[in-house]
Coordinates of C-alpha atoms and ligand atoms in Angstrom, one line a residue:
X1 CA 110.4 -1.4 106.9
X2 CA 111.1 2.2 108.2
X3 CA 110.1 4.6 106.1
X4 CA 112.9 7.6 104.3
X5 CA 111.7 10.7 106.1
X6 CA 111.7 13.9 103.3
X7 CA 113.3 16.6 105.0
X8 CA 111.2 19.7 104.3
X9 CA 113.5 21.9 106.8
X10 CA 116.7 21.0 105.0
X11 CA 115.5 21.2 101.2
X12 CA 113.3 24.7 102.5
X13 CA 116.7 25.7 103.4
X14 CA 118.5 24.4 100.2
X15 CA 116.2 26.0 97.9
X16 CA 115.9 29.6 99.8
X17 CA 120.2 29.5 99.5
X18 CA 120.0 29.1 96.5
X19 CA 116.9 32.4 95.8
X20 CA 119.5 35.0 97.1
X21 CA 121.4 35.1 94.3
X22 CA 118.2 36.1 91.8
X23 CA 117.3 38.5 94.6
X24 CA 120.8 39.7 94.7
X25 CA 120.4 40.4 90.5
X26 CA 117.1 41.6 91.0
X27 CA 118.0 44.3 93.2
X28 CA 121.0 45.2 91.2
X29 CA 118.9 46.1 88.5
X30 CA 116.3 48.1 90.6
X31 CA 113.7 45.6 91.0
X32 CA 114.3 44.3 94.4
X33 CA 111.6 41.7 94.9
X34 CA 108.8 42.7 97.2
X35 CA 106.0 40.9 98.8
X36 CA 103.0 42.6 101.0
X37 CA 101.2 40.5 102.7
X38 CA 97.7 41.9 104.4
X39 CA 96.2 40.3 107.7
X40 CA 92.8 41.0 108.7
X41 CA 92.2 40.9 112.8
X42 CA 93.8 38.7 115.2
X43 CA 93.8 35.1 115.0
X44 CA 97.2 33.8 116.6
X45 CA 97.7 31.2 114.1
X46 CA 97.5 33.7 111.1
X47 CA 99.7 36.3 113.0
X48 CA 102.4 33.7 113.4
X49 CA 102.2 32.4 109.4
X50 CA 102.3 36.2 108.4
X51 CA 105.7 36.9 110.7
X52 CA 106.8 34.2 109.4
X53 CA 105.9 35.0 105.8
X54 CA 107.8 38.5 106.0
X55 CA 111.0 37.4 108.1
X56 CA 111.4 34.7 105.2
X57 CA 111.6 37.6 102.5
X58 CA 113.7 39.7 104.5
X59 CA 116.5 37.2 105.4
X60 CA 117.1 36.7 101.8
X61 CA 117.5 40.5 100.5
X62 CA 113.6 40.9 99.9
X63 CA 111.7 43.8 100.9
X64 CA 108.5 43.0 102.9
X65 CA 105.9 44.4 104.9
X66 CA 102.6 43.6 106.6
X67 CA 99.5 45.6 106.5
X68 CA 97.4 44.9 109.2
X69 CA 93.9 46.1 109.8
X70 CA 91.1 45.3 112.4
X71 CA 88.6 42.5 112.6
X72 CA 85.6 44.9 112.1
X73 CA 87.7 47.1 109.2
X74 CA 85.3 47.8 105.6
X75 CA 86.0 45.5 103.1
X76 CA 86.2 48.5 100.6
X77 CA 89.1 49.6 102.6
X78 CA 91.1 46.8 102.0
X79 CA 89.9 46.9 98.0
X80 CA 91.4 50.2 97.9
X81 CA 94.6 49.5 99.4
X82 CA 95.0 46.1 96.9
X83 CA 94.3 49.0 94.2
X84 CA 97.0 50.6 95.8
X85 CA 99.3 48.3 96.1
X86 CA 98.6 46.8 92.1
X87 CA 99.6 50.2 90.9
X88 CA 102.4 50.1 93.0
X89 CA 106.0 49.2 90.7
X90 CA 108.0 48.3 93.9
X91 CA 105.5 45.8 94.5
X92 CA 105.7 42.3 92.9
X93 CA 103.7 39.8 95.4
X94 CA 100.1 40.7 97.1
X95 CA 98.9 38.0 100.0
X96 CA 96.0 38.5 101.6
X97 CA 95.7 36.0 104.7
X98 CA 93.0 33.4 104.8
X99 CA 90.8 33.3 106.6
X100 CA 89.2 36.5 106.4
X101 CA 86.4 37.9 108.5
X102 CA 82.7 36.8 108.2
X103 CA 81.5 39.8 106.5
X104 CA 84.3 40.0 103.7
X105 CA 83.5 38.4 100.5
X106 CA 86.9 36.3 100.0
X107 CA 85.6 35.8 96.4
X108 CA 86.2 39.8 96.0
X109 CA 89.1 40.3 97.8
X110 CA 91.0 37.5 95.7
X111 CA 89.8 38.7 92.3
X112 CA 90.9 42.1 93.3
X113 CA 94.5 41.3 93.0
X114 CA 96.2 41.9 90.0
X115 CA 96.8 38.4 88.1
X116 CA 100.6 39.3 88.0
X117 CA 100.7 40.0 91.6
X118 CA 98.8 37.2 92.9
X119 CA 102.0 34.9 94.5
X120 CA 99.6 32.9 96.0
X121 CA 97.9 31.4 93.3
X122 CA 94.1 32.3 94.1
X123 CA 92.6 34.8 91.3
X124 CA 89.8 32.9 89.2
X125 CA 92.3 33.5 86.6
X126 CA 95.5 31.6 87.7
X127 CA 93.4 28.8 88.7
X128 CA 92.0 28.4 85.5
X129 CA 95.7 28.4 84.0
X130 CA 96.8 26.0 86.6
X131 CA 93.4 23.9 85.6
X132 CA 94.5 23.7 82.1
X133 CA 98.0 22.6 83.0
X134 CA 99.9 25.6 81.7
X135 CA 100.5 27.2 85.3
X136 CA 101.5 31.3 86.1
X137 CA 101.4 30.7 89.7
X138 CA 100.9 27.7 91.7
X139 CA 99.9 28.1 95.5
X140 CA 102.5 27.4 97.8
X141 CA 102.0 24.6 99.8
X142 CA 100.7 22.3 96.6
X143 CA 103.7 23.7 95.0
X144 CA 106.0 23.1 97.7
X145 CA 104.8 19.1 98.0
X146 CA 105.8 18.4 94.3
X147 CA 109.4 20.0 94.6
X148 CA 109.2 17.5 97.8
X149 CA 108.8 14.7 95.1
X150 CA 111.2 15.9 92.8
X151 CA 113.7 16.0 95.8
X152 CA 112.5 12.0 97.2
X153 CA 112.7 11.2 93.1
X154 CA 109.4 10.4 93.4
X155 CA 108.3 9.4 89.9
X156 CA 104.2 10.5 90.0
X157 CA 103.2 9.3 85.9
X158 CA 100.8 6.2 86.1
X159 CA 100.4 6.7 90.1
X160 CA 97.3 5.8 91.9
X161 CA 96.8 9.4 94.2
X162 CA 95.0 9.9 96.8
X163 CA 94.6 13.4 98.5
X164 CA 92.4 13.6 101.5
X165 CA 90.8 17.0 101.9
X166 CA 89.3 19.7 98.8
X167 CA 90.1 22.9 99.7
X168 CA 90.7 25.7 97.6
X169 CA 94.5 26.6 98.9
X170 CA 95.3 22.8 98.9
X171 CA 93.2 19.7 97.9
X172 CA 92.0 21.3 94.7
X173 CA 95.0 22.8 93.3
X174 CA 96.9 19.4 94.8
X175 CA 94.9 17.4 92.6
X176 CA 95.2 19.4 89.5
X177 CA 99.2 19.2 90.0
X178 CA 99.5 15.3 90.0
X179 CA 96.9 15.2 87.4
X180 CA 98.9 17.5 85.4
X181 CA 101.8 15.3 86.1
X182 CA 99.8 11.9 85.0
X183 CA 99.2 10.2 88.4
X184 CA 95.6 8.9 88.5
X185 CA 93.5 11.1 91.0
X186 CA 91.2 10.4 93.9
X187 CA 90.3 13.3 96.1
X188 CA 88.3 12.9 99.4
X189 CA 87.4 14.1 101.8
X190 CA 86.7 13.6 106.0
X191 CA 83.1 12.2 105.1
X192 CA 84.2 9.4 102.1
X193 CA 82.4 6.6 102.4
X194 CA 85.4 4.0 103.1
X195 CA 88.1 6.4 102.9
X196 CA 90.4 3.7 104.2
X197 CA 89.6 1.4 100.9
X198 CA 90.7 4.1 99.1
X199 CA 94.0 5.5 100.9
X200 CA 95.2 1.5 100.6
X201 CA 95.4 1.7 97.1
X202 CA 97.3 4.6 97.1
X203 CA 101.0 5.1 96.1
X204 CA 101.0 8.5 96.8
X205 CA 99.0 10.2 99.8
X206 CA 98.3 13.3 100.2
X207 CA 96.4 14.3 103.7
X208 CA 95.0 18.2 104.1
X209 CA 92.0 17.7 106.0
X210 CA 92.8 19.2 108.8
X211 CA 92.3 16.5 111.8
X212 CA 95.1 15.2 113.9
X213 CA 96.5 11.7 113.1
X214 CA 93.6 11.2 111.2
X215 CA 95.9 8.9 108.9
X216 CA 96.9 5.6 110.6
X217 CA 98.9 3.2 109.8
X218 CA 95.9 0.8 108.6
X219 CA 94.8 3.3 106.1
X220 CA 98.8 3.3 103.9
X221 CA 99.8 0.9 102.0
X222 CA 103.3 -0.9 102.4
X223 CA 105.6 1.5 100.4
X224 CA 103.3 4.5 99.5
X225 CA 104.5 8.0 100.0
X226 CA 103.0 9.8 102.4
X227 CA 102.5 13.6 102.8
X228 CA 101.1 15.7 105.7
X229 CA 99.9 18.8 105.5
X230 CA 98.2 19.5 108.5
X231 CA 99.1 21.6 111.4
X232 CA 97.0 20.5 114.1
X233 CA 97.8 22.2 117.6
X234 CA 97.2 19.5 120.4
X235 CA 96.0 20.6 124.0
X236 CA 98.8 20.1 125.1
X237 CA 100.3 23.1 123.0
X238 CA 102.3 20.4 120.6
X239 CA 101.9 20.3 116.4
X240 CA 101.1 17.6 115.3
X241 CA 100.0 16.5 111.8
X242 CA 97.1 14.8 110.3
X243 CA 99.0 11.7 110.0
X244 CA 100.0 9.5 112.6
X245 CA 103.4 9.7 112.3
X246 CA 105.1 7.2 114.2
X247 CA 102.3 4.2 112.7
X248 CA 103.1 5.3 109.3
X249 CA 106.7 5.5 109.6
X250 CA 106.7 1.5 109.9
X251 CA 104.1 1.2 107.0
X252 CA 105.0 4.3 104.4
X253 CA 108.3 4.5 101.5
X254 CA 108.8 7.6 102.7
X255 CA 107.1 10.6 104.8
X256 CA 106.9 13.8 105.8
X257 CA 107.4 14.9 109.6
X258 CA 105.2 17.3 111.4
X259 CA 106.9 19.7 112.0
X260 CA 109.5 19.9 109.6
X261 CA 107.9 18.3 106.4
X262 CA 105.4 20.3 104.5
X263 CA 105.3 23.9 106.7
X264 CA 108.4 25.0 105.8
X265 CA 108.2 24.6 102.3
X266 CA 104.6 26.5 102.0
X267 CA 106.8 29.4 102.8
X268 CA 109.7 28.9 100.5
X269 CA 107.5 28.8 97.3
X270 CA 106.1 32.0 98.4
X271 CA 109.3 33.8 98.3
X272 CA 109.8 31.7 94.7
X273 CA 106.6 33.3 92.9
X274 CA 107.6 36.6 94.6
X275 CA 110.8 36.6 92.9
X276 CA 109.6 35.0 89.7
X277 CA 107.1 37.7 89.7
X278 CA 109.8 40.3 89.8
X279 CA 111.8 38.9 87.2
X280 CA 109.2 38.7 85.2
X281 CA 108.6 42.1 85.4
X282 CA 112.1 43.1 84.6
X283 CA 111.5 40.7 81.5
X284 CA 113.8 37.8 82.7
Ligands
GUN301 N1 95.9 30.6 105.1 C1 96.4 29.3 105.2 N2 97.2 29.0 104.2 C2 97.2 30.1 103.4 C3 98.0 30.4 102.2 O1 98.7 29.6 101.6 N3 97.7 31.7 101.7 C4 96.9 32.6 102.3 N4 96.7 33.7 101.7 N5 96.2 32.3 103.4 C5 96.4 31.1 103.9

């Protein structure tokens, strides 16, 4: 069997269509979304996610911009801008890029941001609410893997899940998700002692570990869904993901490419907390 491959590009597209309308009646009544997003130093592979981050606000009628500051900048500096910028009314999303330099406490910098601005899901605060299943913001690329399911009619209730990694912007708050949505939940990680006895039972996997085609085709069982969100970079300059794609595809229900699957959608559920931040504000 071939698995159905779920189109991230095309529903990514779909969905951010379908934004510019509540942008458009945002704007018209003065509350044009807006989303800062703050990079701290160089790293090419943050550069690239934070372009990308802004131009997808822009070419749907939201205003964005990009702070940047130096590697070596004080950390107070950047508190006193996120002070700034929570005070700010034209203001409706704050993102600061992850990772952050050795000498910042992330910890801080997160907790800085105003609960209501925080698009990406990270303050103590709105991961408590997503914890106890009543959600303000849910990170992006968690978010963006259950409209995936919704879109493959993925029915999660009564599931056996398995999500390979535990990080704070993805295994964590994936796990709380298809909890919230009555799957039953096993998360792992690189080091699990026979992680292939446990992906096999899965009916839904869930790989954010970080390690190219870590996921072969021995470790899915016949039907599952599978979903990759990693975005290795191969020495040969290629992406690939942490599944092994072309193994799967002949094992898996359905799948999501590298590229094309999971990346784009991280993106488009940033621009859909930054709107539903604004019309919050403007008490829609
Ligand atoms: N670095 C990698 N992914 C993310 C994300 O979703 N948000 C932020 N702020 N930083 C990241």
């Amino acid at each position: 069997m071939t698995a159905q491959i779920i189109d991230g590009k095309a529903l990514a597209e779909e969905l951010r269509q379908r934004f510019k309308a509540r942008v458009e009646a945002l704007t018209a009544k003065g509350q044009r979304p807006g989303l800062v997003v703050i990079l701290v130093g160089a790293d090419p592979a943050s550069e690239v996610y934070v372009r990308n981050k802004v131009n997808g606000c822009l070419a749907i009628g939201m205003h964005s911009e990009k702070i940047t500051y130096d590697a070596a900048v004080d950390q107070q500096i950047v508190l006193k801008k996120i002070a700034e910028l929570n005070a700010d009314p034209n203001i409706h999303g704050i993102l600061v890029q992850l990772p952050l330099p050795k000498h910042f406490n992330e910890e801080a910098v997160l907790e800085a941001i105003a609960v209501d601005k925080d698009v990406d899901g990270f303050h103590a605060e709105n991961v408590g609410a997503l914890a106890q299943g009543n959600p303000r913001f849910i990170p992006c690329t968690p978010y963006g893997v259950m409209k995936m399911f919704e879109k493959g009619n993925v029915d999660l209730s009564g599931k056996e899940a398995v999500v390979i990694g535990r990080s704070n912007i993805v295994g964590k708050p994936m796990a709380l998700l298809l909890i919230n949505a009555g799957a039953t939940v096993t998360v792992c990680n690189s080091r699990t002692k026979d992680l292939a006895g446990h992906t096999r039972r899965a009916d839904i996997l869930v790989a954010a570990v970080g390690k190219p085609r870590f996921v072969t085709a021995d470790m899915v069982k016949p039907g599952a869904v599978v979903i990759d969100v990693g975005i290795n970079r191969l020495p040969d300059g290629k992406l690939c993901g942490d599944v092994d794609f072309a193994g799967c595809l002949e094992v898996a229900g359905q799948i999501t490419p590298v590229p094309g699957g999971v990346g784009p959608m991280t993106i488009t559920m940033l621009l859909a907390n930054t709107i539903e931040a604004a019309e919050r504000k403007a008490g829609l």
